[in-house]
């Protein structure tokens, strides 16, 4: 079995069923299958062969779904990339994956227009009119392919064939390409369909970027497998999350925690009809217990599910239903999701006893094939079938996993370890703090000093940075050890995040290193 075959089957089984929805645009499963087949023929005329990679820089729109399957049907491998990437980042990925071609949406075109001049041997296609060495996707759609080259039979693809390459979000350094097989996606898609009861009647809202593993591999692929309806919107806004859920009768949505935190603040939140929802799924960034409780209380703890995983694992990992374990809010659950094993191990790869901090590792059929062009890093992350997450955690006496922090984010000050998440959770419980992030900045004596970046809530006491430093030191006294309390504070209007909602701590460190005026 392979993903292209699944779309072919569903095109025959559910020909008139709504598949792709955006505003007034409605594409049935038959039309999706036929359009993917038509564009696949064009791709083969461009010389795409089995295993060739094609970059897809497209927001969450029906064209993303059509092109994704067109590339697969031509025998190619999809490389979906973040729509916020700069020209240089896109150029790097084109070379790193040795892409044979690229598709881009016309609204993103100005940032990458000159790329066609760098490597003329590639094909370049955009939505809208052709220009500057770029062909028009509309022309491809409206015209028959030329020539009589033999067609690739997508049914010959196996589960071992490569299906896509996802580039990590690049929170530190250059993004890495993570390679996946059809088996990986079929595994994690089936996992989510079963765990979250996604079926033929489901309506999935795609607002988080489909260039990321959870929105793409979990929500998109699971909906394809069962023949559910996909509702698209190009980017997340809290207002549109509420509006589309009500108008389109959405049953499932995955979002970063910040998506829920922002939506709760919308003035019309209490009046919005969200009754169609079966599952509100969140993951991708850690939450304090107070934040997790607030989200579950607002959206309904009987519908809220926390998922934990990482791109390299498919993503597969753990999940926790708030309806079953509301008292454990802030945890990531106590079991691996379907088909997934999870352990916490020490530096010698031995299982950690209850309460001891170690590194999470995951194992299952959904894990990556490896990093593209990076055998040494693959060997460091993927060992004997286990994916080492880089996340530090412990397991409590009831078997629940609690994330402590990223291994690389641990602050060492005066030879003592400080876990930023613990400090962040304490800071976020302050009534005047909207959000906070903690990093270690260089210190000539202590090695690193604990530094807090904070965004106050609207209407909070208008303190300057010196005033906030005194306030949080007062507030945190007795809540956490004195050596963990921040020595520096930087007030910001909001924390820098990538498209999946993760805080860019390397950017905070850059800002903190550049600034010498704050306390």
XYZ file of C-alpha atoms in Angstrom:
519
model
C 0.000 0.000 0.000
C 1.064 3.624 -0.595
C -0.557 7.026 -0.170
C -1.139 7.575 -3.884
C -3.062 4.313 -4.101
C -5.244 5.358 -1.155
C -6.321 8.532 -2.950
C -7.047 6.494 -6.084
C -9.227 4.108 -4.073
C -11.085 6.929 -2.322
C -11.614 8.728 -5.622
C -13.518 5.655 -6.790
C -15.283 4.903 -3.500
C -16.374 8.462 -2.632
C -16.450 10.259 -5.999
C -18.921 12.993 -5.018
C -17.845 13.454 -1.422
C -16.362 16.849 -0.467
C -12.636 16.350 -0.026
C -10.938 19.772 -0.136
C -12.755 22.887 1.065
C -11.650 26.521 1.131
C -14.242 29.260 1.185
C -16.519 28.676 -1.806
C -14.072 26.231 -3.393
C -15.178 22.611 -3.127
C -13.150 19.729 -4.600
C -14.583 16.204 -4.473
C -12.502 13.062 -4.012
C -12.987 12.193 -7.685
C -11.779 15.653 -8.749
C -8.821 15.506 -6.366
C -7.741 12.169 -7.755
C -8.189 13.284 -11.377
C -6.376 16.609 -10.908
C -3.474 14.902 -9.136
C -3.245 12.436 -12.011
C -3.308 15.217 -14.615
C -0.522 17.197 -12.916
C 1.480 14.011 -12.374
C 1.535 13.555 -16.155
C 2.954 17.072 -16.543
C 5.602 16.279 -13.927
C 6.640 13.169 -15.816
C 6.943 15.248 -18.964
C 9.400 17.368 -16.969
C 11.469 14.268 -16.356
C 10.389 13.419 -12.813
C 11.298 9.841 -12.048
C 10.930 7.569 -9.074
C 12.637 9.092 -6.028
C 13.132 12.606 -7.478
C 12.413 15.367 -4.962
C 10.160 18.360 -5.647
C 9.858 21.369 -3.314
C 6.354 22.555 -2.426
C 6.128 26.082 -0.942
C 2.401 26.498 -0.554
C 0.090 27.725 2.237
C -2.775 25.576 3.490
C -4.934 25.563 0.369
C -6.467 22.836 -1.843
C -3.561 23.255 -4.276
C -1.209 21.984 -1.567
C -3.142 18.717 -1.319
C -3.472 18.334 -5.087
C 0.220 18.954 -5.740
C 1.325 16.740 -2.844
C -0.404 13.764 -4.445
C 0.573 14.772 -7.991
C 4.228 14.548 -6.983
C 3.679 11.127 -5.404
C 1.736 9.906 -8.410
C 4.621 10.849 -10.673
C 6.882 8.716 -8.480
C 8.452 11.727 -6.801
C 9.154 12.719 -3.210
C 7.486 15.800 -1.718
C 9.564 18.418 0.108
C 6.990 20.769 1.710
C 8.704 23.830 3.170
C 7.746 26.622 5.520
C 6.064 29.503 3.701
C 7.971 31.928 5.931
C 11.402 30.767 4.777
C 13.603 33.426 3.232
C 15.083 33.265 -0.256
C 18.419 32.048 1.122
C 16.762 29.336 3.213
C 14.797 28.108 0.194
C 17.935 28.151 -1.971
C 19.732 26.088 0.685
C 16.942 23.478 0.744
C 16.763 23.245 -3.046
C 20.454 22.364 -3.100
C 20.448 20.204 0.018
C 17.681 17.921 -1.279
C 18.807 18.205 -4.920
C 15.295 19.172 -5.946
C 14.309 18.633 -9.582
C 11.706 21.395 -9.401
C 9.648 23.706 -7.236
C 6.067 24.923 -6.843
C 5.248 28.207 -5.101
C 2.117 30.241 -4.415
C 2.039 33.613 -6.146
C 1.756 35.524 -2.864
C 5.085 34.013 -1.819
C 6.606 34.384 -5.278
C 8.371 37.766 -4.773
C 10.652 36.310 -2.091
C 11.887 33.474 -4.352
C 11.460 34.891 -7.868
C 15.195 35.043 -8.590
C 15.788 31.373 -7.791
C 14.920 30.356 -11.346
C 18.137 32.029 -12.491
C 20.352 30.058 -10.097
C 19.696 26.587 -11.470
C 17.946 26.689 -14.859
C 17.928 22.901 -15.125
C 15.139 22.757 -12.547
C 11.555 23.523 -13.431
C 9.822 26.341 -11.552
C 6.035 26.663 -11.371
C 3.859 29.235 -9.610
C 0.157 29.868 -9.192
C -1.051 32.868 -11.180
C 0.498 33.964 -14.481
C 3.856 32.774 -15.787
C 6.726 35.225 -15.387
C 10.491 35.479 -15.051
C 11.323 31.894 -15.955
C 8.433 30.495 -13.908
C 5.654 28.501 -15.544
C 1.996 28.864 -14.582
C 0.262 26.144 -12.587
C -2.988 27.330 -14.141
C -1.567 26.557 -17.591
C -0.598 23.085 -16.416
C -4.114 22.500 -15.109
C -5.847 23.688 -18.280
C -3.632 22.063 -20.909
C -2.953 18.418 -21.731
C 0.644 17.222 -21.300
C 2.637 16.998 -24.494
C 4.338 13.882 -25.770
C 3.708 10.205 -25.280
C 6.283 9.254 -22.670
C 5.361 6.105 -20.729
C 3.469 6.851 -17.527
C 4.802 5.836 -14.140
C 2.487 3.416 -12.383
C 2.058 4.720 -8.804
C 0.696 1.343 -7.744
C 4.245 0.012 -7.934
C 5.372 2.238 -5.073
C 6.045 0.202 -1.944
C 5.776 1.070 1.719
C 9.563 1.284 1.812
C 9.712 4.035 -0.821
C 10.474 7.559 0.327
C 7.350 9.720 0.450
C 8.459 13.116 1.761
C 11.278 15.073 3.368
C 10.375 17.512 6.144
C 12.851 20.170 7.116
C 13.054 20.765 10.847
C 11.896 24.170 11.961
C 15.429 25.443 12.441
C 15.093 26.678 16.029
C 18.856 26.211 16.138
C 21.195 26.284 13.157
C 20.450 25.072 9.628
C 17.254 23.034 9.169
C 17.768 19.318 8.621
C 15.832 17.243 6.121
C 14.032 14.323 7.776
C 13.210 11.456 5.398
C 10.054 9.354 5.660
C 8.673 6.282 3.929
C 5.094 5.503 2.949
C 5.088 2.985 5.809
C 5.923 5.739 8.297
C 2.991 7.884 7.201
C 0.536 5.005 6.924
C 1.495 4.025 10.481
C 1.096 7.421 12.125
C -1.980 8.304 10.047
C -3.693 5.074 11.095
C -2.596 5.692 14.684
C -4.323 9.066 14.815
C -7.447 7.878 12.970
C -7.958 5.204 15.625
C -6.897 7.226 18.666
C -9.037 10.267 17.737
C -11.927 8.502 16.001
C -11.337 10.168 12.635
C -13.711 8.601 10.129
C -15.664 9.189 6.936
C -17.896 11.805 8.604
C -15.018 13.795 10.121
C -14.185 17.348 9.071
C -10.580 18.303 9.758
C -9.511 21.941 9.989
C -5.980 22.625 8.676
C -4.666 25.960 9.936
C -1.265 25.017 11.314
C 1.376 24.829 8.537
C 1.291 21.615 6.524
C 5.051 21.811 6.132
C 5.248 20.491 9.712
C 4.954 16.884 10.739
C 1.953 16.870 13.095
C -0.430 18.850 10.839
C 0.711 16.935 7.744
C 1.439 13.383 8.856
C -1.104 13.105 11.649
C -4.122 15.181 10.686
C -3.856 15.405 6.882
C -2.775 11.815 6.233
C -5.249 10.291 8.688
C -8.093 12.169 6.984
C -6.920 10.954 3.559
C -6.819 7.354 4.772
C -10.446 7.360 5.942
C -11.902 9.686 3.275
C -12.720 12.574 5.622
C -13.217 16.202 4.520
C -10.336 18.694 4.704
C -11.104 22.346 5.489
C -8.198 24.677 4.699
C -7.190 28.132 5.824
C -3.819 29.651 4.834
C -2.702 30.689 8.322
C -3.898 30.553 11.890
C -5.899 33.400 13.365
C -7.960 32.957 16.532
C -10.962 34.643 14.963
C -10.966 32.272 11.947
C -10.491 29.191 14.131
C -13.732 30.015 15.916
C -15.587 31.117 12.784
C -14.650 28.098 10.660
C -15.347 25.639 13.453
C -18.869 27.024 13.691
C -19.527 27.481 9.958
C -17.952 24.252 8.660
C -18.936 22.085 11.645
C -15.341 21.084 12.313
C -14.828 17.863 14.253
C -11.025 17.833 14.675
C -8.356 20.503 14.983
C -4.675 20.306 15.869
C -2.895 23.430 17.060
C 0.040 24.623 19.085
C -0.960 25.584 22.643
C -0.687 29.274 21.754
C -3.548 28.808 19.250
C -5.892 27.873 22.089
C -4.556 30.479 24.500
C -5.159 33.235 21.934
C -8.587 31.948 20.888
C -9.783 31.963 24.495
C -9.185 35.726 24.534
C -11.434 36.438 21.550
C -14.430 38.570 22.621
C -16.891 36.270 20.845
C -15.427 33.049 22.285
C -18.267 32.471 24.811
C -20.954 32.831 22.131
C -19.304 30.717 19.420
C -20.943 27.354 18.719
C -18.130 24.791 19.030
C -20.421 21.845 19.673
C -19.415 20.018 16.469
C -15.913 19.410 17.778
C -15.048 15.897 18.914
C -11.367 16.492 19.648
C -9.263 19.565 20.274
C -5.663 18.377 19.958
C -2.653 20.360 21.116
C 1.079 19.739 21.096
C 4.379 21.016 19.802
C 5.272 23.169 22.806
C 5.259 22.628 26.575
C 2.479 23.939 28.812
C 2.356 24.664 32.502
C -0.360 22.978 34.547
C -2.176 26.307 34.939
C -2.209 26.888 31.177
C -3.298 23.314 30.408
C -6.100 23.582 32.962
C -7.269 26.904 31.495
C -7.403 25.488 27.953
C -9.220 22.320 29.013
C -11.751 24.273 31.060
C -12.417 26.666 28.159
C -12.672 24.140 25.306
C -13.994 21.227 27.333
C -11.796 18.719 29.106
C -13.868 15.896 27.647
C -12.596 16.968 24.176
C -9.025 18.111 24.907
C -6.079 15.850 24.097
C -2.400 16.562 24.630
C -0.016 14.894 22.188
C 3.728 14.644 22.481
C 6.128 13.580 19.778
C 8.849 14.834 17.496
C 9.358 15.126 13.767
C 11.983 12.383 13.704
C 9.492 9.954 15.242
C 6.860 10.536 12.588
C 5.622 12.197 14.813
C 4.560 9.481 17.200
C 4.828 9.624 20.961
C 2.322 9.903 23.789
C -1.141 11.306 24.289
C -3.301 12.237 27.258
C -7.056 12.759 27.328
C -8.013 15.433 29.834
C -11.332 13.696 30.425
C -9.471 10.775 31.982
C -6.624 12.519 33.752
C -7.517 16.182 34.263
C -5.614 16.153 37.547
C -2.451 15.415 35.548
C -2.683 18.534 33.350
C 0.791 19.591 32.256
C 1.869 15.970 31.828
C 2.207 14.334 28.409
C 0.412 11.169 29.529
C 1.521 7.757 30.678
C 1.465 5.613 27.554
C 2.776 5.581 24.056
C 0.240 6.186 21.307
C -0.845 3.241 19.160
C 2.162 1.350 17.674
C 4.599 3.399 19.811
C 6.913 2.540 22.704
C 8.383 5.186 25.000
C 11.103 5.050 27.659
C 13.188 7.390 29.799
C 16.854 6.385 29.904
C 20.033 7.627 31.529
C 23.378 8.388 29.852
C 24.125 4.627 29.739
C 20.796 3.888 28.004
C 19.440 2.227 31.124
C 15.781 2.805 32.102
C 15.421 5.470 34.771
C 13.570 4.656 37.988
C 10.514 6.647 39.080
C 11.324 10.306 39.672
C 14.749 10.268 37.999
C 15.332 12.664 35.111
C 16.547 11.144 31.861
C 16.108 11.402 28.095
C 12.947 10.291 26.315
C 13.384 7.791 23.510
C 10.666 6.470 21.182
C 10.289 3.425 18.963
C 7.718 2.483 16.331
C 7.016 1.956 12.632
C 6.382 5.679 12.142
C 9.955 6.826 12.723
C 12.155 8.502 10.143
C 14.426 6.784 7.655
C 17.128 9.230 8.733
C 18.383 12.739 8.117
C 19.103 13.665 4.527
C 22.853 13.854 3.802
C 23.712 13.643 7.522
C 24.759 10.087 8.416
C 26.594 11.087 11.606
C 23.634 13.009 13.004
C 21.326 10.170 11.990
C 23.493 7.756 13.979
C 23.334 10.044 17.024
C 19.544 10.308 16.952
C 18.452 6.900 15.611
C 19.973 3.995 17.556
C 18.789 0.392 17.271
C 15.361 1.546 16.178
C 14.988 4.075 18.980
C 14.680 7.798 18.274
C 16.432 9.823 20.977
C 14.357 12.938 21.523
C 16.741 15.275 23.310
C 13.878 15.931 25.770
C 14.515 15.477 29.472
C 11.672 14.081 31.557
C 10.781 11.955 34.560
C 7.961 9.556 35.355
C 5.909 10.016 38.507
C 4.626 7.326 40.860
C 1.446 6.980 38.790
C 3.408 6.383 35.590
C 2.847 9.811 33.994
C 5.616 11.457 31.992
C 6.575 15.056 32.816
C 8.790 17.055 30.473
C 11.540 18.902 32.328
C 13.240 20.605 29.385
C 15.229 20.219 26.207
C 18.609 18.676 26.890
C 20.322 21.487 24.990
C 18.365 24.208 26.842
C 19.518 23.288 30.347
C 21.230 26.257 32.006
C 24.393 25.562 33.978
C 25.021 28.387 36.419
C 27.801 28.029 38.936
C 28.006 24.323 38.111
C 24.331 23.736 38.989
C 21.655 22.688 36.466
C 18.589 24.897 36.027
C 15.716 23.605 33.890
C 14.105 26.605 32.136
C 10.660 25.019 31.925
C 10.374 24.855 35.710
C 11.150 28.571 35.953
C 8.807 29.374 33.039
C 5.932 27.497 34.668
C 6.433 29.497 37.853
C 6.627 32.784 35.933
C 3.508 32.010 33.917
C 1.527 31.643 37.120
C 2.088 35.357 37.876
C -1.219 37.179 37.275
C 0.518 39.940 35.307
C 2.523 37.704 32.947
C 1.078 36.835 29.528
C 3.950 34.529 28.543
C 7.551 33.996 29.534
C 10.647 32.175 28.324
C 13.887 31.574 30.188
C 17.362 31.151 28.705
C 20.924 31.131 29.959
C 23.137 34.026 28.872
C 26.935 34.085 29.228
C 28.280 35.297 32.578
C 31.995 35.843 33.290
C 31.798 34.318 36.775
C 28.902 31.890 36.825
C 29.183 30.588 33.274
C 25.532 31.380 32.549
C 22.969 33.576 34.232
C 19.244 32.802 34.338
C 17.467 35.369 32.139
C 13.713 35.817 31.701
C 12.031 37.278 28.619
C 8.487 38.297 29.522
C 5.411 39.731 27.844
C 3.133 41.363 30.446
C -0.639 41.010 30.162
C -2.549 44.005 28.782
C -3.368 46.289 31.688
C -0.686 44.819 33.944
C 1.238 47.143 36.254
C 3.405 49.249 33.873
C 6.736 48.435 35.507
C 10.083 48.978 33.834
C 12.529 46.085 33.566
C 14.134 46.862 36.911
C 10.695 46.934 38.492
C 9.715 43.623 36.916
C 12.958 42.027 38.085
C 12.184 43.010 41.678
C 8.564 41.889 41.285
C 9.300 38.429 39.922
C 12.068 37.841 42.459
C 9.548 38.671 45.164
C 6.861 36.510 43.542
C 9.123 33.477 42.994
C 10.719 33.542 46.435
C 9.735 30.293 48.139
C 8.218 28.845 44.967
C 11.501 27.701 43.415
C 15.079 27.562 44.734
C 16.830 30.902 44.943
C 19.515 29.946 42.401
C 16.798 29.279 39.793
C 15.203 32.740 40.088
C 16.129 34.984 37.125
C 18.890 37.531 37.623
C 17.954 39.401 34.472
C 14.682 40.411 32.856
C 13.880 41.595 29.352
C 10.377 42.893 28.621
C 9.081 42.091 25.123
C 5.740 42.584 23.372
C 5.670 38.900 22.418
C 7.999 35.921 22.233
C 9.494 35.014 18.836
C 8.016 31.779 17.506
C 8.323 29.673 14.414
C 5.334 28.711 12.283
C 4.502 25.715 14.491
C 4.362 27.856 17.631
C 7.696 26.872 19.171
C 9.575 29.639 20.951
C 12.833 30.520 19.179
C 15.182 30.461 22.138
C 18.251 30.940 19.968
C 16.735 34.252 18.882
C 16.192 35.256 22.517
C 19.834 34.481 23.215
C 20.859 36.627 20.263
C 18.699 39.496 21.512
C 19.998 39.109 25.037
C 23.621 38.995 23.921
C 23.150 42.058 21.721
C 21.423 44.074 24.454
C 23.492 45.546 27.245
C 20.971 48.023 28.588
C 18.554 45.708 30.373
C 18.871 44.620 33.972
